[in-house]
Amino acid sequence: QVQLLESGGGSVQAGGSLRLSCAASGYTYKYGCMGWFRQAPGKEREGVASIDIFVGSIFYAGSVKGRFTMSRNNAENTVSLQMNSLKPDDTAMYYCAATSSPRNCGQLRHFDYNYWGQGTQVTVSS
């Protein structure tokens, strides 16, 4: 059984930084994607960043490119999202997600992902 557990959310002022982590237990797929998504109240869930597990390529949404950095620790089966220069528009619930089969990870399509964490709240004040 795959379980994804996020941690590291919180409140920060604009310009600040936060680091999110996701521990993936039971996730043993060699091919697929792990990603970070976010959803603000009244808005659709949007992709933030993803990693192709086999190749190691990392993809970012245009809105976070240059500010957010995703990484993966294969030995610990965790992924992280370092968020710098945070803006109020980054305020949302952030979710860790993973697929059970190969996908085009760069498309950041939430419906490609089978497994989801419970989410961690990120609030950025101006």
Backbone as CSV, one residue per row, in Angstrom:
resi,resn,N_x,N_y,N_z,CA_x,CA_y,CA_z,C_x,C_y,C_z
1,GLN,0.849,-1.195,0.000,0.000,0.000,0.000,0.884,1.243,0.000
2,VAL,0.624,2.136,-0.939,1.409,3.356,-1.057,0.819,4.436,-0.156
3,GLN,1.686,5.071,0.598,1.264,6.200,1.417,2.249,7.341,1.227
4,LEU,1.701,8.524,1.033,2.504,9.724,0.891,2.188,10.654,2.044
5,LEU,3.225,11.123,2.721,3.029,11.971,3.891,3.851,13.239,3.734
6,GLU,3.134,14.373,3.630,3.809,15.657,3.485,4.093,16.284,4.845
7,SER,5.101,17.122,4.863,5.409,17.908,6.053,6.105,19.185,5.619
8,GLY,6.133,20.157,6.517,6.918,21.358,6.270,6.140,22.601,5.900
9,GLY,4.829,22.516,5.804,4.060,23.708,5.494,4.070,24.689,6.654
10,GLY,3.485,25.854,6.425,3.409,26.844,7.492,3.086,28.204,6.931
11,SER,3.296,29.211,7.760,3.022,30.593,7.384,4.331,31.358,7.298
12,VAL,4.426,32.212,6.291,5.644,32.978,6.080,5.280,34.288,5.409
13,GLN,6.107,35.277,5.577,5.881,36.548,4.900,6.423,36.479,3.476
14,ALA,5.892,37.332,2.650,6.345,37.397,1.256,7.863,37.601,1.210
15,GLY,8.486,36.859,0.303,9.936,36.902,0.202,10.641,35.827,1.007
16,GLY,9.886,35.160,1.871,10.464,34.130,2.719,10.566,32.785,2.022
17,SER,10.984,31.789,2.790,11.217,30.453,2.250,10.570,29.393,3.129
18,LEU,10.203,28.293,2.494,9.728,27.101,3.182,10.238,25.881,2.430
19,ARG,10.351,24.782,3.152,10.761,23.532,2.523,9.741,22.460,2.860
20,LEU,9.163,21.881,1.824,8.213,20.792,1.996,8.911,19.461,1.753
21,SER,8.488,18.457,2.492,9.012,17.116,2.298,7.869,16.130,2.159
22,CYS,8.133,15.057,1.443,7.126,14.019,1.245,7.810,12.659,1.396
23,ALA,7.344,11.902,2.354,7.860,10.552,2.558,6.937,9.561,1.875
24,ALA,7.479,8.756,0.987,6.693,7.806,0.197,6.955,6.393,0.694
25,SER,6.029,5.848,1.446,6.183,4.472,1.910,5.433,3.529,0.973
26,GLY,6.026,2.371,0.703,5.378,1.397,-0.153,5.433,1.720,-1.640
27,TYR,6.128,2.775,-2.009,6.187,3.187,-3.419,7.466,2.632,-4.019
28,THR,7.323,1.596,-4.884,8.488,0.905,-5.412,8.548,0.922,-6.936
29,TYR,7.739,1.762,-7.558,7.725,1.806,-9.021,9.035,2.374,-9.545
30,LYS,9.561,1.774,-10.598,10.799,2.258,-11.203,10.527,3.287,-12.279
31,TYR,9.331,3.267,-12.832,8.983,4.191,-13.907,7.724,4.936,-13.509
32,GLY,7.792,6.248,-13.604,6.626,7.044,-13.242,7.072,8.426,-12.824
33,CYS,6.169,9.143,-12.207,6.429,10.520,-11.798,6.079,10.689,-10.321
34,MET,6.817,11.560,-9.686,6.400,12.097,-8.386,6.303,13.602,-8.547
35,GLY,5.286,14.175,-7.963,5.062,15.584,-8.201,4.512,16.323,-7.008
36,TRP,4.545,17.620,-7.127,3.930,18.524,-6.154,2.834,19.305,-6.876
37,PHE,1.693,19.353,-6.252,0.562,20.101,-6.769,0.061,21.032,-5.673
38,ARG,-0.708,22.028,-6.061,-1.279,22.921,-5.072,-2.684,23.317,-5.493
39,GLN,-3.458,23.661,-4.491,-4.827,24.088,-4.752,-5.201,25.175,-3.764
40,ALA,-5.561,26.321,-4.311,-6.032,27.440,-3.495,-7.551,27.412,-3.475
41,PRO,-8.167,27.988,-2.460,-9.636,27.987,-2.377,-10.266,28.584,-3.635
42,GLY,-11.214,27.858,-4.202,-11.921,28.340,-5.377,-11.173,28.189,-6.681
43,LYS,-10.006,27.569,-6.625,-9.211,27.403,-7.832,-8.978,25.921,-8.115
44,GLU,-8.622,25.625,-9.346,-8.332,24.245,-9.721,-6.957,23.828,-9.193
45,ARG,-6.813,22.520,-9.032,-5.515,21.999,-8.624,-4.522,22.184,-9.765
46,GLU,-3.347,22.695,-9.452,-2.358,22.945,-10.489,-1.028,22.286,-10.137
47,GLY,-0.339,21.860,-11.179,0.967,21.253,-10.986,2.019,22.298,-10.694
48,VAL,2.909,21.964,-9.773,3.988,22.867,-9.382,5.321,22.357,-9.906
49,ALA,5.612,21.092,-9.639,6.882,20.492,-10.061,6.727,18.982,-10.092
50,SER,7.539,18.339,-10.916,7.492,16.879,-10.982,8.861,16.348,-11.350
51,ILE,9.066,15.071,-11.039,10.316,14.418,-11.385,10.013,13.092,-12.059
52,ASP,10.709,12.831,-13.150,10.651,11.528,-13.798,11.557,10.595,-13.000
53,ILE,10.976,9.588,-12.396,11.718,8.745,-11.461,12.876,8.034,-12.129
54,PHE,12.682,7.552,-13.331,13.715,6.757,-13.997,14.830,7.637,-14.554
55,VAL,14.447,8.707,-15.241,15.431,9.564,-15.892,16.029,10.570,-14.915
56,GLY,15.215,11.034,-13.986,15.660,12.035,-13.030,15.398,13.459,-13.467
57,SER,14.762,13.635,-14.618,14.455,14.982,-15.083,13.406,15.623,-14.188
58,ILE,13.561,16.915,-13.973,12.648,17.669,-13.117,12.000,18.767,-13.944
59,PHE,10.720,18.966,-13.726,9.940,19.934,-14.482,9.246,20.896,-13.523
60,TYR,9.083,22.126,-13.968,8.467,23.149,-13.126,7.381,23.891,-13.894
61,ALA,6.373,24.309,-13.159,5.411,25.238,-13.726,6.092,26.584,-13.909
62,GLY,5.642,27.323,-14.926,6.262,28.604,-15.202,6.179,29.574,-14.040
63,SER,5.110,29.465,-13.258,4.889,30.406,-12.163,5.871,30.236,-11.012
64,VAL,6.557,29.089,-10.952,7.482,28.847,-9.843,8.913,28.652,-10.302
65,LYS,9.131,28.599,-11.592,10.471,28.348,-12.121,11.434,29.431,-11.650
66,GLY,12.581,28.997,-11.163,13.566,29.941,-10.658,13.400,30.252,-9.185
67,ARG,12.254,29.885,-8.601,12.016,30.136,-7.180,11.927,28.833,-6.386
68,PHE,11.357,27.805,-7.002,11.172,26.514,-6.335,12.165,25.502,-6.890
69,THR,12.613,24.606,-6.022,13.519,23.538,-6.435,13.037,22.217,-5.862
70,MET,12.805,21.265,-6.758,12.381,19.936,-6.323,13.587,19.003,-6.326
71,SER,13.612,18.097,-5.353,14.691,17.120,-5.302,14.142,15.793,-4.797
72,ARG,14.905,14.733,-5.038,14.485,13.400,-4.601,15.665,12.694,-3.956
73,ASN,15.390,12.060,-2.852,16.379,11.227,-2.172,15.960,9.778,-2.381
74,ASN,16.647,9.105,-3.294,16.257,7.736,-3.645,16.425,6.777,-2.468
75,ALA,17.479,6.971,-1.710,17.748,6.059,-0.606,16.648,6.123,0.452
76,GLU,16.132,7.328,0.690,15.099,7.495,1.715,13.700,7.501,1.129
77,ASN,13.612,7.455,-0.196,12.315,7.488,-0.885,11.500,8.713,-0.478
78,THR,12.144,9.852,-0.550,11.474,11.107,-0.225,11.684,12.102,-1.375
79,VAL,10.763,13.028,-1.489,10.924,14.162,-2.378,10.728,15.428,-1.566
80,SER,11.393,16.485,-1.995,11.313,17.755,-1.288,11.038,18.879,-2.266
81,LEU,10.523,19.952,-1.738,10.275,21.145,-2.543,10.766,22.333,-1.742
82,GLN,11.868,22.904,-2.181,12.409,24.115,-1.559,11.764,25.312,-2.238
83,MET,11.091,26.128,-1.459,10.353,27.258,-2.006,10.972,28.544,-1.495
84,ASN,11.522,29.328,-2.398,12.144,30.606,-2.057,11.366,31.750,-2.688
85,SER,11.622,32.944,-2.212,10.973,34.148,-2.755,9.466,33.954,-2.846
86,LEU,8.888,33.470,-1.787,7.460,33.166,-1.796,6.617,34.419,-1.956
87,LYS,5.498,34.249,-2.654,4.562,35.343,-2.920,3.199,34.981,-2.336
88,PRO,2.369,35.978,-2.071,1.019,35.671,-1.582,0.260,34.732,-2.526
89,ASP,0.529,34.819,-3.828,-0.141,33.941,-4.791,0.254,32.477,-4.631
90,ASP,1.308,32.214,-3.873,1.724,30.829,-3.624,0.904,30.180,-2.509
91,THR,0.068,30.960,-1.858,-0.758,30.430,-0.773,-1.707,29.364,-1.304
92,ALA,-1.637,28.182,-0.727,-2.459,27.058,-1.188,-2.194,25.849,-0.304
93,MET,-3.021,24.825,-0.484,-2.715,23.516,0.079,-1.798,22.825,-0.925
94,TYR,-0.696,22.310,-0.446,0.272,21.644,-1.310,0.192,20.134,-1.100
95,TYR,0.157,19.415,-2.218,0.015,17.961,-2.185,1.188,17.293,-2.872
96,CYS,1.632,16.225,-2.291,2.590,15.330,-2.918,1.793,14.238,-3.632
97,ALA,2.249,13.847,-4.821,1.529,12.849,-5.595,2.502,11.964,-6.362
98,ALA,2.019,10.805,-6.763,2.866,9.867,-7.503,2.018,9.045,-8.464
99,THR,2.638,8.623,-9.551,1.946,7.784,-10.521,2.373,6.328,-10.358
100,SER,1.578,5.431,-10.889,1.898,4.004,-10.834,2.339,3.469,-12.179
101,SER,2.534,4.355,-13.150,2.969,3.932,-14.479,3.654,5.119,-15.159
102,PRO,4.377,4.861,-16.229,5.058,5.963,-16.925,4.065,6.989,-17.455
103,ARG,4.437,8.227,-17.324,3.640,9.339,-17.824,4.572,10.405,-18.353
104,ASN,3.997,11.375,-19.052,4.772,12.547,-19.448,4.796,13.485,-18.247
105,CYS,5.817,13.357,-17.436,5.856,14.069,-16.160,5.840,15.579,-16.344
106,GLY,6.384,16.040,-17.461,6.469,17.473,-17.686,5.134,18.148,-17.905
107,GLN,4.103,17.370,-18.166,2.793,17.975,-18.404,2.084,18.340,-17.110
108,LEU,2.565,17.802,-15.997,2.010,18.184,-14.689,0.481,18.105,-14.672
109,ARG,-0.026,16.979,-15.118,-1.490,16.795,-15.156,-1.913,16.003,-13.922
110,HIS,-2.745,16.602,-13.126,-3.074,15.964,-11.845,-3.799,14.639,-12.054
111,PHE,-4.529,14.504,-13.152,-5.280,13.269,-13.363,-4.380,12.092,-13.758
112,ASP,-3.103,12.328,-13.997,-2.163,11.239,-14.260,-1.742,10.534,-12.976
113,TYR,-1.993,11.143,-11.839,-1.439,10.683,-10.571,-2.443,9.849,-9.803
114,ASN,-1.979,8.678,-9.364,-2.845,7.740,-8.656,-2.820,7.916,-7.144
115,TYR,-1.677,8.331,-6.628,-1.486,8.389,-5.188,-1.309,9.840,-4.750
116,TRP,-1.958,10.156,-3.642,-1.945,11.536,-3.136,-1.749,11.543,-1.627
117,GLY,-1.007,12.551,-1.184,-0.917,12.772,0.252,-2.092,13.587,0.727
118,GLN,-2.118,13.839,2.030,-3.225,14.592,2.626,-3.080,16.087,2.419
119,GLY,-1.883,16.540,2.107,-1.676,17.953,1.873,-1.096,18.681,3.082
120,THR,-0.409,19.764,2.801,0.128,20.623,3.850,-0.100,22.074,3.428
121,GLN,-0.571,22.881,4.356,-0.951,24.253,4.030,0.263,25.173,4.008
122,VAL,0.315,25.996,2.972,1.322,27.047,2.864,0.587,28.378,2.754
123,THR,0.899,29.301,3.651,0.263,30.611,3.660,1.345,31.681,3.609
124,VAL,1.241,32.546,2.606,2.219,33.614,2.430,1.497,34.948,2.587
125,SER,1.926,35.733,3.534,1.284,37.022,3.792,2.119,38.147,3.189
126,SER,1.398,39.191,2.802,2.087,40.334,2.163,2.603,41.323,3.186
